[in-house]
Coordinates of C-alpha atoms in Angstrom, one line a residue:
X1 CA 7.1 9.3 -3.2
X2 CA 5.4 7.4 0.1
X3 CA 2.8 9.6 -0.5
X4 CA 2.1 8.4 -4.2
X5 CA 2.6 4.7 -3.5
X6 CA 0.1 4.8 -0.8
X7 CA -2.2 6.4 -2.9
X8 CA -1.5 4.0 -5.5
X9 CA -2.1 1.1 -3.3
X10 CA -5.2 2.3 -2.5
X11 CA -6.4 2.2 -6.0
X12 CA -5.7 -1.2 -6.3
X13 CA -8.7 -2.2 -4.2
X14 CA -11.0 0.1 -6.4
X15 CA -13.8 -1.8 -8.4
X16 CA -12.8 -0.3 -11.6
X17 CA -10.0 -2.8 -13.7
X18 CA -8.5 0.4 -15.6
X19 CA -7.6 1.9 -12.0
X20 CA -6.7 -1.3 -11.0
X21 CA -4.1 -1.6 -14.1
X22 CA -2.8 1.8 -13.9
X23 CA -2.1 1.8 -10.4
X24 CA -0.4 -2.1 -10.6
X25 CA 1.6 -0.6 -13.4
X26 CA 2.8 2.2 -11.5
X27 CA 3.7 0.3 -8.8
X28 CA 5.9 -2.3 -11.2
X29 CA 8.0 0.4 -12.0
X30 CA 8.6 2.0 -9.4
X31 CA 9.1 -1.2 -7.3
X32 CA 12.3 -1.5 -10.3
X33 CA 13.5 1.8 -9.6
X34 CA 14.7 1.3 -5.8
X35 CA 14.8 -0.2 -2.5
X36 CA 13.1 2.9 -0.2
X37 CA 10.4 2.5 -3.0
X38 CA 9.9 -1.1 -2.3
X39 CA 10.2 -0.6 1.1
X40 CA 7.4 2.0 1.2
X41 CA 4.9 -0.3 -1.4
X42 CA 5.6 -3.1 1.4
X43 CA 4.6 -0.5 4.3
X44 CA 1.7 0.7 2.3
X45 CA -0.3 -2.6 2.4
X46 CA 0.9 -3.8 -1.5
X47 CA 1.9 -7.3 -1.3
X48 CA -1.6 -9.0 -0.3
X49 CA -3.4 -6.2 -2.7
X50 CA -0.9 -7.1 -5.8
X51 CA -1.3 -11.0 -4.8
X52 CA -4.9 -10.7 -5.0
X53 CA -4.7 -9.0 -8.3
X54 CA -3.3 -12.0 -9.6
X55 CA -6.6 -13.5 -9.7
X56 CA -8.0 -10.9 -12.0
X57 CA -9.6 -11.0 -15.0
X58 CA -8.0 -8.7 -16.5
X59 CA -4.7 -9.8 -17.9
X60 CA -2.9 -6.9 -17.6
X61 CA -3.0 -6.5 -14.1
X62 CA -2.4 -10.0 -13.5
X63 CA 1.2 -9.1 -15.9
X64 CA 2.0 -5.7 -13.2
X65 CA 1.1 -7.3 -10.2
X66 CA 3.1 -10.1 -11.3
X67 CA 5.5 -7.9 -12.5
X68 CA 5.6 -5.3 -9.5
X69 CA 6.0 -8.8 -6.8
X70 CA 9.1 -10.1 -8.4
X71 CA 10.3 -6.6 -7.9
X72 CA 9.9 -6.7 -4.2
X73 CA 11.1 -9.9 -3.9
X74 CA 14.4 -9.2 -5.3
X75 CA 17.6 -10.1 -2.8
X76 CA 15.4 -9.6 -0.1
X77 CA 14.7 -12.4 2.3
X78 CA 12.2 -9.7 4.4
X79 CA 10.0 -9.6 2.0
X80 CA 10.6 -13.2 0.6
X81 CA 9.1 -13.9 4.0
X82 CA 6.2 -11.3 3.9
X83 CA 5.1 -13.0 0.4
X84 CA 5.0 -15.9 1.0
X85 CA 3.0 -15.4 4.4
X86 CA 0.7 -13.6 2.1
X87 CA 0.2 -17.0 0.7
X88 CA 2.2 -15.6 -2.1
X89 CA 3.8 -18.9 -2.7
X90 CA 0.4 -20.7 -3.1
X91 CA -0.8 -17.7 -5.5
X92 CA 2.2 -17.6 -7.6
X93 CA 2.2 -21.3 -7.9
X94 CA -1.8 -21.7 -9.3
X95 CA -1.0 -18.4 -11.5
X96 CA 1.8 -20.5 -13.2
X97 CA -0.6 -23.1 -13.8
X98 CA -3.3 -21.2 -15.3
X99 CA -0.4 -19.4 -17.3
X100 CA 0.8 -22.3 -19.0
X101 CA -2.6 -23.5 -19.4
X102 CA -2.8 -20.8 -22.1
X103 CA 1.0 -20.8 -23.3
X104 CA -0.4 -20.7 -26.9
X105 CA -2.3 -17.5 -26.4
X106 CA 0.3 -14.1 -26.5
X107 CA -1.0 -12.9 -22.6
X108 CA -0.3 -16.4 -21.2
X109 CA 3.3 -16.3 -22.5
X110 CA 3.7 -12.7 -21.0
X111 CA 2.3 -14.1 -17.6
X112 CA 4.3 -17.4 -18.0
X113 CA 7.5 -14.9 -18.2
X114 CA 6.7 -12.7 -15.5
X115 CA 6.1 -15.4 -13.0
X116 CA 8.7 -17.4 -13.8
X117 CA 10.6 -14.0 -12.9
X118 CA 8.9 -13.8 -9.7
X119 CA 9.4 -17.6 -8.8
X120 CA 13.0 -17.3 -9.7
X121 CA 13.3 -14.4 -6.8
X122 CA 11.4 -15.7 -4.6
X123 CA 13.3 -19.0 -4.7
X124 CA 17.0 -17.4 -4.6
X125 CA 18.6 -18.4 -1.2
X126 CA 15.9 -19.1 0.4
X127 CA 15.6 -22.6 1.7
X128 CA 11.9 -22.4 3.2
X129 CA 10.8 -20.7 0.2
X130 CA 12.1 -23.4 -1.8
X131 CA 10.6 -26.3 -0.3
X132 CA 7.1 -24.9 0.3
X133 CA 7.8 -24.2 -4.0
X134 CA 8.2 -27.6 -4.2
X135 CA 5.6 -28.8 -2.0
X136 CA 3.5 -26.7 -3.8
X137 CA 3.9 -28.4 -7.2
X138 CA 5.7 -26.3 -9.1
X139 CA 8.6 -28.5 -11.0
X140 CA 6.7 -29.6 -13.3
X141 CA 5.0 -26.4 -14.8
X142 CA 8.6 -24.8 -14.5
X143 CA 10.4 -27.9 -16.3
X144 CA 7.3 -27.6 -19.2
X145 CA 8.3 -24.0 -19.6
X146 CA 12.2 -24.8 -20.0
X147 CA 10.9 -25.8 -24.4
X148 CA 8.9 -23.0 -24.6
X149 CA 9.3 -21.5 -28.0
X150 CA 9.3 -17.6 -26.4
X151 CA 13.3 -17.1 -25.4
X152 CA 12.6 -15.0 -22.7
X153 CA 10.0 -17.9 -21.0
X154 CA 13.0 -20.3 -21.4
X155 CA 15.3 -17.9 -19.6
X156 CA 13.5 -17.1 -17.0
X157 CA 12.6 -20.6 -16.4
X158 CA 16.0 -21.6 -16.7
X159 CA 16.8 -19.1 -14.3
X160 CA 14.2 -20.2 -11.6
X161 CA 14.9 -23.8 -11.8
X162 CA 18.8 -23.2 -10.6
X163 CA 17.3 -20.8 -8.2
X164 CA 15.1 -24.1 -6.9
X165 CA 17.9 -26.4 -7.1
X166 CA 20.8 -24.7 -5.6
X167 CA 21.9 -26.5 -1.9
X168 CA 18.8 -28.4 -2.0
X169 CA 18.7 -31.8 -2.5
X170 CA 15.0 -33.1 -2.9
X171 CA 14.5 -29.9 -5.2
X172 CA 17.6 -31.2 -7.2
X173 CA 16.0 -34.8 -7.8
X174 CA 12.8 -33.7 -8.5
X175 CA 13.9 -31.4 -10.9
X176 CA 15.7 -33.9 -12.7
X177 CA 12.7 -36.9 -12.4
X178 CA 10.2 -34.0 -14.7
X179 CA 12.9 -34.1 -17.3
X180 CA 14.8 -31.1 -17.2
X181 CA 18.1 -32.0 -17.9
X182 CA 18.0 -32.9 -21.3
X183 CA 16.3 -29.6 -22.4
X184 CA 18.6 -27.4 -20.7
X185 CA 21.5 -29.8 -22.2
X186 CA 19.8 -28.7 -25.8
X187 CA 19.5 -24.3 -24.8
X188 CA 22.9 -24.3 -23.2
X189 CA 23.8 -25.3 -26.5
X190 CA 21.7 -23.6 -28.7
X191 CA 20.0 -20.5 -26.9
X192 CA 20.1 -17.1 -27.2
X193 CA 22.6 -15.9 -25.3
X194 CA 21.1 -15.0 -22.4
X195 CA 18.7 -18.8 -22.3
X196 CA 22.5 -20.1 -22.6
X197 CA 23.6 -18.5 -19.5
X198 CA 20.8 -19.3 -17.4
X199 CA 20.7 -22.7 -18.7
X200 CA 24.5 -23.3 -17.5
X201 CA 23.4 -22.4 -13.8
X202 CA 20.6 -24.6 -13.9
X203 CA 23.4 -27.0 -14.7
X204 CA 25.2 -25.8 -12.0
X205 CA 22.7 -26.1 -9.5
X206 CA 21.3 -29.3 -10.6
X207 CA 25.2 -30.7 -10.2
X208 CA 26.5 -29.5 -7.9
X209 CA 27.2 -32.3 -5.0
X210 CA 24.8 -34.6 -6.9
X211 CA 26.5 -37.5 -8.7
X212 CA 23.4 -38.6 -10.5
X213 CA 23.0 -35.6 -12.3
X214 CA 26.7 -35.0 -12.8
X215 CA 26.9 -38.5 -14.9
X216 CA 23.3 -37.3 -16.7
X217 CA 24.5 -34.2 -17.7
X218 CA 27.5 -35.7 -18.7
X219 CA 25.3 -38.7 -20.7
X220 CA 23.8 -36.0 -22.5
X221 CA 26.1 -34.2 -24.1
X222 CA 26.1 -31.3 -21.6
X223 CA 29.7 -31.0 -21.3
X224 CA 30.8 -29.9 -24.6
X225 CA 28.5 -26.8 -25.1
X226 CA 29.8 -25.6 -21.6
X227 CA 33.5 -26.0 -22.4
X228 CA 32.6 -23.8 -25.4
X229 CA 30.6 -21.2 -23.4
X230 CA 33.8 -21.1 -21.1
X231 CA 36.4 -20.8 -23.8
X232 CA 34.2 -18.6 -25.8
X233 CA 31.6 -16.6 -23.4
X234 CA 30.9 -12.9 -24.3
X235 CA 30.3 -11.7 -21.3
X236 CA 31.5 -12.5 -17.4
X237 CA 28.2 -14.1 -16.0
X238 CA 28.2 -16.7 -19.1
X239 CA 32.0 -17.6 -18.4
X240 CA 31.0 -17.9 -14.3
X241 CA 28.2 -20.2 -15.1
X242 CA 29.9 -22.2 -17.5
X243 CA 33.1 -22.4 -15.0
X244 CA 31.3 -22.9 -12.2
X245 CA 28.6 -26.1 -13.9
X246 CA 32.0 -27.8 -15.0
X247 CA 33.6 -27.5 -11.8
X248 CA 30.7 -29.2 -10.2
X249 CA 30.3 -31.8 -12.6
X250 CA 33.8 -32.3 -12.4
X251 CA 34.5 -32.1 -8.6
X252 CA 34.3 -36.1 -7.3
X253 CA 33.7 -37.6 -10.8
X254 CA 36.6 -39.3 -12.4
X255 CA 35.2 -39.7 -15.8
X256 CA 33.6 -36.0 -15.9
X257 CA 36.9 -34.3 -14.8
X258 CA 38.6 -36.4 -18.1
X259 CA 35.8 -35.7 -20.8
X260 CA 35.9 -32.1 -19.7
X261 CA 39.9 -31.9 -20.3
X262 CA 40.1 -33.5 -23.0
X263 CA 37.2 -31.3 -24.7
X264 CA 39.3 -28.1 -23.2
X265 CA 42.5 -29.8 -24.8
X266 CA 40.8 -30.0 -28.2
X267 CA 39.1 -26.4 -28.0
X268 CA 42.8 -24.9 -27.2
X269 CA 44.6 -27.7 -30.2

């Protein structure tokens, strides 16, 4: 398999965009498959050839390069770090822009999904990451992709806000000064199922040891829809995130701890 990737990366510097495509492709999913393949792309020279495929005009290998870099950023703070020294942050940052610049047009909501995706991994646990994100400008974009019509753009932006927000404080506020409370508030409630569950640790995040957006969610009507996803979740990950947004807008707030029992009271009467 080494062998392959590295042959693979070394298409992805070929002047032809079909090679370029095919290889990036390749790559993706094989990046998806496992770690010692990730590992080997990362050995092979991939991240700064995929991050400069990014700026391509071909759309599809934008969407596997894309595609193939939120795979190696998965739960891995190594190459977290070798991204975004790649100036991967930067690169995924303007892509987003340009993405939601065409949000109308099928391959920008493809590309809009994708590096949402990538922003959400790249983000998770990783406090450096997350400021330079923020730094970088990309609340706003991310917030604008949050009423997005495509359900899988709203999950995954959903899903890369909480990843922004969680334990960090400036990324919480400014999260909440673009406006994203109120949407998540409305896809918590009435998402697919998958939009609900990401929604609800956006909530989470944005709550958690932050009293202004405790009382906002709470203004909102963001309670209620939780308590519901708690009581009534069909699956484990929608019942955590529900659990875990209530207990943070309940933890230190009087008047959330008593709307949120008496909604559980009237769920179970």
């Amino acid at each position: 398999r080494a062998i392959i990737i590295r042959q693979l990366v070394g298409m992805l510097d070929q002047d032809r965009v079909a090679a370029q495509e095919q290889a990036s492709a390749a790559l993706a999913n094989l990046a998806k498959e496992s770690v010692d393949n990730r590992q080997s792309i990362v050995e092979a020279g991939g991240i700064p050839r995929l991050l400069a495929l990014c700026g391509s005009p071909s759309a599809k290998a934008k969407e596997n390069s894309m595609s193939a870099i939120s795979q190696l950023a998965y739960m891995s703070a190594k190459n977290q770090e070798t991204i975004a020294s790649a100036s991967g942050i930067m690169i995924l940052v303007k892509t987003l822009f340009s993405a939601t610049s065409n949000a109308k047009e099928t391959t920008g909501v493809k590309l809009c999904e994708l590096t949402a995706a990538a922003i959400w991994n790249m983000a998770c646990d990783n406090k450096a990451n997350q400021t330079a994100f923020l730094k970088e400008g990309v609340i706003p974009p991310m917030v604008g992709l949050v009423t997005n019509p495509v359900p899988e753009v709203m999950t995954n932006a959903a899903g890369a806000l909480a990843s922004l927000a969680k334990d960090h404080p400036d990324n919480q506020a400014a999260i909440a000064r673009s406006g994203a409370i109120p949407p998540l508030c409305t896809n918590v409630r009435d998402g697919t199922p998958e939009t609900r569950e990401e929604s609800a640790a956006a909530l989470w995040a944005l709550a958690e040891n932050n009293q202004i957006n405790k009382a906002t969610v709470a203004k909102l009507g963001g309670i209620e829809p939780l308590v519901n996803m708690l009581m009534y979740g069909s699956t484990d990950k929608s019942s955590a995130n529900a659990g875990g947004a209530l207990t943070a807008l309940a933890t230190q707030h009087a008047d959330n701890r008593l709307n949120i029992t008496k909604r559980m009271v009237g769920v179970l009467g």
